[in-house]
PDB file of C-alpha atoms in Angstrom:
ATOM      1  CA  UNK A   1      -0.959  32.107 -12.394  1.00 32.00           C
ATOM      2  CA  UNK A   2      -3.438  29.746 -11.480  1.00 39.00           C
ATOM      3  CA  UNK A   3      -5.395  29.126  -7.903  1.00 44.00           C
ATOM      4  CA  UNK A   4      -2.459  29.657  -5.033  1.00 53.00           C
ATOM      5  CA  UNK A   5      -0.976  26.679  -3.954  1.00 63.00           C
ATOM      6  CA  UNK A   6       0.786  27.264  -0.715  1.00 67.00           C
ATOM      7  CA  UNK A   7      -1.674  27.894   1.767  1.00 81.00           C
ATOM      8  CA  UNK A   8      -1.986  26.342   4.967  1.00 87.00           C
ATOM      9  CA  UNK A   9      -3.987  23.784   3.981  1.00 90.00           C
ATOM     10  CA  UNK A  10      -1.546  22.814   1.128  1.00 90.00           C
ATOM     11  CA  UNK A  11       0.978  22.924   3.554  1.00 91.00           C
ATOM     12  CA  UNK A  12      -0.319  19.959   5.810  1.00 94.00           C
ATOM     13  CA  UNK A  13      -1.017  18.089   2.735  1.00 95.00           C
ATOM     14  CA  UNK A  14       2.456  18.017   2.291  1.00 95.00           C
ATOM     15  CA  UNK A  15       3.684  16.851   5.532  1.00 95.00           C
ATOM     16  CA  UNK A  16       0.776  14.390   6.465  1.00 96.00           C
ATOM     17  CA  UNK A  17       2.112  12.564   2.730  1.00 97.00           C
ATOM     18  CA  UNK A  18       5.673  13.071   3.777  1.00 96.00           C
ATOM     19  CA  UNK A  19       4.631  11.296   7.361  1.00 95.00           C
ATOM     20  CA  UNK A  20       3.397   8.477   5.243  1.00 95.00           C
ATOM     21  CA  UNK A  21       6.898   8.133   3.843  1.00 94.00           C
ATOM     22  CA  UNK A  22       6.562   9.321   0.555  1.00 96.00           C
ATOM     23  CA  UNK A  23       9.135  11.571  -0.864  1.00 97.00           C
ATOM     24  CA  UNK A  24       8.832  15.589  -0.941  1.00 96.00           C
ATOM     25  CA  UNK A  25       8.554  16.038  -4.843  1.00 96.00           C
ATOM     26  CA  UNK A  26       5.846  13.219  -4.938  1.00 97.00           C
ATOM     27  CA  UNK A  27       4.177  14.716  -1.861  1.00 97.00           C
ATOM     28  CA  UNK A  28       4.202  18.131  -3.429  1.00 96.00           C
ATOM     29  CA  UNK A  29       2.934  17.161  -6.921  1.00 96.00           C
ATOM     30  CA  UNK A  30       0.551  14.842  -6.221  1.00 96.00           C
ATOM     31  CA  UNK A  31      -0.822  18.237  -3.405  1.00 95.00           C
ATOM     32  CA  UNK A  32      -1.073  20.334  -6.693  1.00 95.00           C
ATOM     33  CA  UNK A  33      -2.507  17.974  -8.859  1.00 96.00           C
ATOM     34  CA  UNK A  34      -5.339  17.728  -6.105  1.00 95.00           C
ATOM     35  CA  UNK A  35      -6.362  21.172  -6.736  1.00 91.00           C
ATOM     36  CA  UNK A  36      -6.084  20.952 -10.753  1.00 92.00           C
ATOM     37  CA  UNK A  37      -8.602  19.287 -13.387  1.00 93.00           C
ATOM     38  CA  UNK A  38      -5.352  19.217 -15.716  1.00 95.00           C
ATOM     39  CA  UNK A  39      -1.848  20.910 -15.336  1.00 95.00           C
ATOM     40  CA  UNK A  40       1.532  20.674 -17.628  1.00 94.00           C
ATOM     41  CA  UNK A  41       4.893  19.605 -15.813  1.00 90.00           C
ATOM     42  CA  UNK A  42       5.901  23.410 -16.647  1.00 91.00           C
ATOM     43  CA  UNK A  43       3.233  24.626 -14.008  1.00 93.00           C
ATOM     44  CA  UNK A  44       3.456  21.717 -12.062  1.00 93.00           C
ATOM     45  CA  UNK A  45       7.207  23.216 -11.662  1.00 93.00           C
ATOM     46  CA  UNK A  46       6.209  27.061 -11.615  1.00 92.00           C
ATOM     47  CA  UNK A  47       4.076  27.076  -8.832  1.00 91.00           C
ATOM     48  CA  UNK A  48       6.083  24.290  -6.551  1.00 91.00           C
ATOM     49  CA  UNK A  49       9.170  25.208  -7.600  1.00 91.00           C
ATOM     50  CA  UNK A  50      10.340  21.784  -7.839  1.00 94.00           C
ATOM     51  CA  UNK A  51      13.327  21.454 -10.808  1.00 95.00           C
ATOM     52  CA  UNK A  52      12.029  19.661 -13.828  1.00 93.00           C
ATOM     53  CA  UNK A  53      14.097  16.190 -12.882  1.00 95.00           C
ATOM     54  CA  UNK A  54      12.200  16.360  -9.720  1.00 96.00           C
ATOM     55  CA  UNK A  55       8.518  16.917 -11.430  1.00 95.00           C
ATOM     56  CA  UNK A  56       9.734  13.746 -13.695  1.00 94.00           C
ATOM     57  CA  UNK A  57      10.467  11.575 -11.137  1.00 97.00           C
ATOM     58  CA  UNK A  58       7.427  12.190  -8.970  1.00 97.00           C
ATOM     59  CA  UNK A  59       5.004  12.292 -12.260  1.00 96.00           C
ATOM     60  CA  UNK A  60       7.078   8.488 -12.841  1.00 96.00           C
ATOM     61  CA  UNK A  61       5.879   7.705  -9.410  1.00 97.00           C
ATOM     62  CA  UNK A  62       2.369   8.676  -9.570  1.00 98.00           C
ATOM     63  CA  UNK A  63       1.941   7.002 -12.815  1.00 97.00           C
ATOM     64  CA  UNK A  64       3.745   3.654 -11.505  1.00 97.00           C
ATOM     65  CA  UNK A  65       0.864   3.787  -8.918  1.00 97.00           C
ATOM     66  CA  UNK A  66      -1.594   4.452 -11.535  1.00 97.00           C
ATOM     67  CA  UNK A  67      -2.650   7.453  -9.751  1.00 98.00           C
ATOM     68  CA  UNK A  68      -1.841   9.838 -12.790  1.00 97.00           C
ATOM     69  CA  UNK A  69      -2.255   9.800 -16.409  1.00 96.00           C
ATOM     70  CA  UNK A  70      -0.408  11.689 -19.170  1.00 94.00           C
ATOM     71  CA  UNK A  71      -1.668  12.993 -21.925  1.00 91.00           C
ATOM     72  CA  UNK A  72       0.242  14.450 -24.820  1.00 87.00           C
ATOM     73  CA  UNK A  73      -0.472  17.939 -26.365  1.00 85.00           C
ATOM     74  CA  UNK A  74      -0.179  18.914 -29.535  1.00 77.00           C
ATOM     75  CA  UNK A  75       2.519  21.342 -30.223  1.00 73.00           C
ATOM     76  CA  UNK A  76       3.251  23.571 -33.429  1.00 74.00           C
ATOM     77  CA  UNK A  77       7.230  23.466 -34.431  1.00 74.00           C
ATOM     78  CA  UNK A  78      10.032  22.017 -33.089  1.00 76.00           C
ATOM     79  CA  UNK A  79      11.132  21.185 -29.490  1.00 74.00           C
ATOM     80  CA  UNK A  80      10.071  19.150 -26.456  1.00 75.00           C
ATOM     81  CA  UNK A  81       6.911  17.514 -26.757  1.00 76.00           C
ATOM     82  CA  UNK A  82       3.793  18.926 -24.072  1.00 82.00           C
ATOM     83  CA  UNK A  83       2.464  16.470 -21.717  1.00 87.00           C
ATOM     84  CA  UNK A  84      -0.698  17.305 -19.523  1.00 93.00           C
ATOM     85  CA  UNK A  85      -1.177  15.280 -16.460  1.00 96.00           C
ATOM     86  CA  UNK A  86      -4.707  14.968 -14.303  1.00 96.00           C
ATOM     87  CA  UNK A  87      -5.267  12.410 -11.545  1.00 97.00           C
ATOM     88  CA  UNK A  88      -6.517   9.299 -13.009  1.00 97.00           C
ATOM     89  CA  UNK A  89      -8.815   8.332  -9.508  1.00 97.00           C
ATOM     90  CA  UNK A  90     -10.556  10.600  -6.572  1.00 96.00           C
ATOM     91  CA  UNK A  91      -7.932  11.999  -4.069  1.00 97.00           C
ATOM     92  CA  UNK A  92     -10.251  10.339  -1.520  1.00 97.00           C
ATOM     93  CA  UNK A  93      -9.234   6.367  -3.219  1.00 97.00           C
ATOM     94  CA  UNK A  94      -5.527   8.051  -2.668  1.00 97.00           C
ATOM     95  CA  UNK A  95      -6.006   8.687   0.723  1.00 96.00           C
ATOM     96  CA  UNK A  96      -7.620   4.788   1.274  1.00 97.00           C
ATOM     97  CA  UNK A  97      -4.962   3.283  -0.716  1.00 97.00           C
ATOM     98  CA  UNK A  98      -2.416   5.012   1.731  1.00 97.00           C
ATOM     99  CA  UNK A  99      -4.184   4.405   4.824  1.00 97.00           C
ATOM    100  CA  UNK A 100      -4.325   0.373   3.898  1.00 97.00           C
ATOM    101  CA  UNK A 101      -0.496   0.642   2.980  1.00 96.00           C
ATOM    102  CA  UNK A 102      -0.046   2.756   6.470  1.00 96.00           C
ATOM    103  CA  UNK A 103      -1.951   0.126   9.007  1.00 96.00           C
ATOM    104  CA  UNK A 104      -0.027  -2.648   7.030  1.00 96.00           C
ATOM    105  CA  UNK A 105       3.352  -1.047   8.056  1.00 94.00           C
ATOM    106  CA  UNK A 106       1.911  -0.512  11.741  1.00 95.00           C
ATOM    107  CA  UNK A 107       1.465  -4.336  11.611  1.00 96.00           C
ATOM    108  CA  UNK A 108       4.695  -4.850  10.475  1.00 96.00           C
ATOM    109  CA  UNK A 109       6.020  -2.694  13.344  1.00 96.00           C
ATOM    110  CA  UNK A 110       3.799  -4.309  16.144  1.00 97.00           C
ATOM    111  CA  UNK A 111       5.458  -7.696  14.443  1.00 96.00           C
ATOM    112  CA  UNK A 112       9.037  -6.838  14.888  1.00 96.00           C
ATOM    113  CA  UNK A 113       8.201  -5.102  18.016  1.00 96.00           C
ATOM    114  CA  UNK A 114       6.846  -8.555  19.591  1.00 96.00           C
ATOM    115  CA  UNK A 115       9.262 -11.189  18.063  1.00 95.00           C
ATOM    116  CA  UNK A 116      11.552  -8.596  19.719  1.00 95.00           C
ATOM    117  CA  UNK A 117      10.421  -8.789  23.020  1.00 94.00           C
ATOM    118  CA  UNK A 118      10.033 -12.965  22.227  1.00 94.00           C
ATOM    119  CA  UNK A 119      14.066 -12.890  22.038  1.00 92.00           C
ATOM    120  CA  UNK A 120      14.689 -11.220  25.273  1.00 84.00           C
TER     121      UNK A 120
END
């Protein structure tokens, strides 16, 4: 198995992404793939133990946001194809691409908040 993934550390990862709104299985992959120069979905699941659907869906996510990219692997005989996945930018532009998206949604709060208080 490869470096432990659940310490502390990962473990705050997780929920400070999950307090930016962004769902568990994305929160935990994109974690792992922090701590990885290049992983499959198939250890991706192993060591999160997120289902396979759930790997998909965040690895769809991630590469929507062009924060992953896939790679296929070659693969003797028959069955499903290998993909290898590695972020495709520094965790740190991540982390400043979620803080702009964050302090746009605080604006959008303080808005609301104010037009509220403009209709009482």
């Amino acid at each position: 198995m490869a470096d432990r993934f659940y310490g502390k550390k990962d473990q705050v990862l997780v929920e400070l992404l999950l307090g930016t709104g962004m769902p568990k299985n994305v929160a935990m992959t994109l974690a792992f793939l922090r701590k990885k120069e290049e992983t499959t979905s198939t250890e991706i699941e192993t060591i999160t133990e997120l289902r396979q659907p759930e790997v998909s869906l965040a690895m769809q996510e991630l590469r929507r946001r062009k924060w992953v990219i896939k790679r296929d692997i070659k693969k003797e005989g028959k069955g499903r194809p290998v993909h290898a996945y590695k972020l495709a930018i520094p965790f740190e532009k991540i982390v400043e691409t979620l803080e702009k998206e964050e302090k746009k949604r605080v604006e959008r709060i303080e808005n609301n908040i104010e037009q509220l208080k403009n209709m009482v």
